[in-house]
Amino acid sequence: LAVTIIDIARDSNTSKSTVSRYLNGGSVKPATAQAIEASVKKLNYHPNVNARRLVTSKSHAIGVVLEDISNTYFSEVLAGIQSVVTNSGYVCTFYSRASNSSKESDYLSLFNGGHIDGLILGTFQKRIEQEVAKLAKMDYPIVLIGDNCGNKKIDCVDVDNEDGTLEEVEYLHSMGHRRIAYLRGPEMISGARTRAQGFIEGMHRHGLKADIIVDTEWTVEGGYAAAMQVLRHQDVTAIICSNEYCAYGAISACQESGRTVPDDISIVAFDDGTLARYSVPSITTVKQPFKSVGETAANHLVNLMKSGSQAKTRILLQSHLVIRSSSGAAPAGPR
Amino acid sequence: LAVTIIDIARDSNTSKSTVSRYLNGGSVKPATAQAIEASVKKLNYHPNVNARRLVTSKSHAIGVVLEDISNTYFSEVLAGIQSVVTNSGYVCTFYSRASNSSKESDYLSLFNGGHIDGLILGTFQKRIEQEVAKLAKMDYPIVLIGDNCGNKKIDCVDVDNEDGTLEEVEYLHSMGHRRIAYLRGPEMISGARTRAQGFIEGMHRHGLKADIIVDTEWTVEGGYAAAMQVLRHQDVTAIICSNEYCAYGAISACQESGRTVPDDISIVAFDDGTLARYSVPSITTVKQPFKSVGETAANHLVNLMKSGSQAKTRILLQSHLVIRSSSGAAPAGPR
DNA sequence: GTGAAAGCGCTAACAA
DNA sequence: TTGTTAGCGCTTTCAC
C-alpha cells in the first residue's frame, strides 16, 4: 500500500541503496539525483520513520516530563523546548506526571524500548538525592529542570532564585526601605529555600536584619495570613513575597489593616507576571524566564545527544525585576 | 547490545514466536509463560517499539498541533488530551505551529511516514473552508478543536460560545439589567462571532435591543477604548466583554469615568478565569472547559483510530458562568 | 501450543 | 558512484 524506497528505485532505474544514500544526503550523480527526485514527487514518497528508527536505533524523539502541564509556567517551558527541539530535527513526546504518582526515575525505561533518545525532566519541587543519583547513574542524555540536589553528574537548568530575590532587596533598599519582611514559600518547592537565601544575603549586604521571615503556602489565603503576622511589626515598609499568589493575599491584608499599597507598604513578588500585570494594583515581580529555561534545557539536551557524554553543568538563568505599581519609595519621616 | 526477543527465547528454551505471542497476550502453556516471564525479568527485556511499529504499521502515537502552546488555554487542552491518550496506550507527540506559518493541512503528511496514527488540530482562530475540506478529504483519524466551517465530514470539538453568552445575558437580566452593552471580539477568532450571536439572541429573547455592540481587540487597551465608547450611553448598566483581558480595560474605563463596578456598572467576561479570580474586583466570567475540550477530543480520536471511519460529529461543550464581584444587581430607581 | 520462515522499510557495510 | 547483501527486532502466517 505504502510507497517505499524500492518503488522509488524501480521507478528511477537505480537501486534501493542509491535512493537511500541520496535521501540521506550522500553523493550521487546529478542525473540520478534528478531521477530520484522526480520519482519521489511522482509517487508521493515519504520515508518510513519507524523503519529508519529501527535500523539506526535512534528515535529522534525526546521525552518531556513535566510536573503539571496545565500550569502556566510549564506550558511556557514546553513551548521553549518544543521550538528548539523541532529545529534540531527531533520530535517531542510528552509524558505527564499528573495522574500517576510515579517517580522520575520510572521514565528511564523509555530509553530501553527505543522510545526516546533524550529526556527532559522538569519539576520545581525539591528532588530526592537518591532519585537524582539514579537518574545520573546510567549516563543517558538527560537534562533536569529545577533542583539537582547538588549532584554534579547530571545536567540541570534552573532559574537563579537567589539572585532574583537579591535584586528585589537591592531595589527596595534603593527606594529607601530598611525594614523589609519576607514571606517564605513551602519547603517542598526547591526555589523557595533559595529565594529565602537571597533575601537573607541581600539584607546582610546592607547590614540589615533579616529577622521578619514568615512561612506561607503559595496561596492567596496563605499570603493573607502571613502578611497579617508581618504587619504587627509597625516599622515594616516593604514585604517581599516569594510568590505571586501570596502577594495578592498580602495586598488584601495591607488594605484590611488600613495600609495603602504602595504608599505605606511596598509589595514585591516572584513569578511570571501573567497575573501580576493585570491586577489592581499591578504587582512588581521578578519575572522568571520560563521559555528560556525550556530552550536552554533543550539546547543542552540536543548537544548531549549529538556528542554523547560531556562534562555536566548546572545552568542558572537570570530572572528580571519588573517594577509595577505595588512598590515605591519608603514612606518619609520618622515612624 | 540491547536484549531482544531472541535472547528471551534462548533463555527460556522457546522460540521467538512463542515469546512474541506471550508478550502480546496470546495463549501459551503456563509453564512456558512463567519461563518467559522469568527471563524477561532476569535479562531486563524491553520490547523495541520501533520494530513493533514497523511491522504493525502503527505508531501508537497521536500528533497534537496547537496554535500557541504558551497560552494557558492550550496548555489545559493539552493536559486533557495527554491524560486520555496515555490511558489508551498512545503517546502524544507535540508539534507546535508557533514558529512557522504552516497550514494545518501540512501536518497531514505525518500520516504517511508512520509518524502518527491520529491527529488533533487545535486552534480557536477561524478556519478556511478549503483547508477544512482538505483535512476531511483523506478520511484520516483527525479531530478538530474549534471551528470546522460547518463541514460535516470531520469531527470537531468546541466550546459552546453562543450558549455561554446566552447564560450571561440571562444572569444579567435576572439581576435587573435591561440596557446591556457588548464588546465583540476580533473577527478572526471563531468564537468571537458565535459569542456575539449569543448576545443578540439572548437580548431578543427578552425583547431587549442588542444595539450597543462595539468591536474590540482582546487586549486591555482595546477593552478600555471600547468601554469608553459604550459609557457614552448613560443608561447602560452592564457590559458583557467577550474576553477576560478586555474586561480589565473595561473596568479601568468605568473607574476613570467615575462609575463604580459593580454598583453602577456590572462587568462580565468570557474566559478561563485564572486571572479573573484574583483581580480586584474579581471578575464574573463564563469559564471555558478547556481541559474537557482536550479530553473529549482525545476520546473521540481514540475511538476513531480503533473503529476506523465513523459518522462525524460536532461536539459542543457547555461552559459555566462563575459569578464573582464585578457584577451585581442593576442600580435601583430611575436613571 | 509451538517453531520455522518470511518480511515490514530501511541503512550500512562491502564489493564492484 | 553504484548495486548486492545482510540485517535491525519484531509480528504473523502456516505447518507441525
CSV table of N, CA and C (backbone and C1' of nucleotides) in Angstrom, one decimal, chain B residues 5 16-17 20 45 48 52, chain D residues 8-14:
chain,number,residue,atom,x,y,z
B,5,ILE,N,14.0,-10.2,21.8
B,5,ILE,CA,13.1,-11.3,21.9
B,5,ILE,C,13.8,-12.6,21.7
B,16,LYS,N,11.3,-17.5,19.4
B,16,LYS,CA,10.9,-16.2,19.1
B,16,LYS,C,9.4,-16.0,19.1
B,17,SER,N,8.8,-16.7,18.2
B,17,SER,CA,7.3,-16.5,18.0
B,17,SER,C,6.5,-16.8,19.3
B,20,SER,N,6.9,-13.8,21.5
B,20,SER,CA,6.1,-12.7,20.9
B,20,SER,C,4.7,-12.9,21.2
B,45,TYR,N,14.4,-7.2,29.8
B,45,TYR,CA,13.9,-7.1,28.5
B,45,TYR,C,12.9,-6.0,28.3
B,48,ASN,N,11.2,-3.5,21.7
B,48,ASN,CA,11.6,-2.4,20.9
B,48,ASN,C,10.3,-1.9,20.1
B,52,ARG,N,8.3,-3.0,16.4
B,52,ARG,CA,6.9,-3.2,16.5
B,52,ARG,C,6.1,-2.3,15.6
D,8,DC,P,20.8,-8.2,13.5
D,8,DC,O5',20.0,-6.9,13.8
D,8,DC,C5',20.6,-5.6,13.8
D,8,DC,C4',19.5,-4.6,14.0
D,8,DC,C3',18.3,-5.0,14.8
D,8,DC,O3',18.5,-4.5,16.1
D,8,DC,C1',17.6,-4.0,12.7
D,9,DG,P,18.6,-5.5,17.4
D,9,DG,O5',17.0,-5.8,17.6
D,9,DG,C5',16.1,-4.7,18.0
D,9,DG,C4',14.7,-5.2,17.8
D,9,DG,C3',14.3,-6.5,18.5
D,9,DG,O3',13.2,-6.1,19.3
D,9,DG,C1',13.7,-6.6,16.3
D,10,DC,P,12.4,-7.2,20.1
D,10,DC,O5',11.2,-7.4,19.2
D,10,DC,C5',10.3,-6.4,19.0
D,10,DC,C4',9.4,-6.6,17.7
D,10,DC,C3',8.4,-7.7,17.9
D,10,DC,O3',7.2,-7.2,18.3
D,10,DC,C1',9.5,-7.7,15.7
D,11,DT,P,6.0,-8.1,18.7
D,11,DT,O5',5.4,-8.5,17.3
D,11,DT,C5',4.7,-7.5,16.6
D,11,DT,C4',4.2,-8.0,15.3
D,11,DT,C3',3.0,-9.0,15.4
D,11,DT,O3',2.1,-8.7,14.3
D,11,DT,C1',4.8,-10.0,14.1
D,12,DT,P,0.6,-9.2,14.4
D,12,DT,O5',0.6,-10.3,13.2
D,12,DT,C5',1.3,-10.0,12.0
D,12,DT,C4',1.4,-11.2,11.2
D,12,DT,C3',0.3,-12.3,11.5
D,12,DT,O3',-0.2,-12.8,10.3
D,12,DT,C1',2.5,-13.3,11.6
D,13,DT,P,-1.7,-13.2,10.1
D,13,DT,O5',-1.6,-14.8,10.4
D,13,DT,C5',-2.1,-15.7,9.5
D,13,DT,C4',-1.1,-15.9,8.3
D,13,DT,C3',-1.1,-17.3,7.7
D,13,DT,O3',-1.1,-17.2,6.3
D,13,DT,C1',1.1,-16.9,8.6
D,14,DC,P,-1.8,-18.4,5.5
D,14,DC,O5',-0.8,-19.7,5.9
D,14,DC,C5',0.5,-19.7,5.4
D,14,DC,C4',1.2,-20.8,6.1
D,14,DC,C3',0.4,-22.1,6.2
D,14,DC,O3',1.2,-23.2,5.6
D,14,DC,C1',1.5,-21.6,8.3
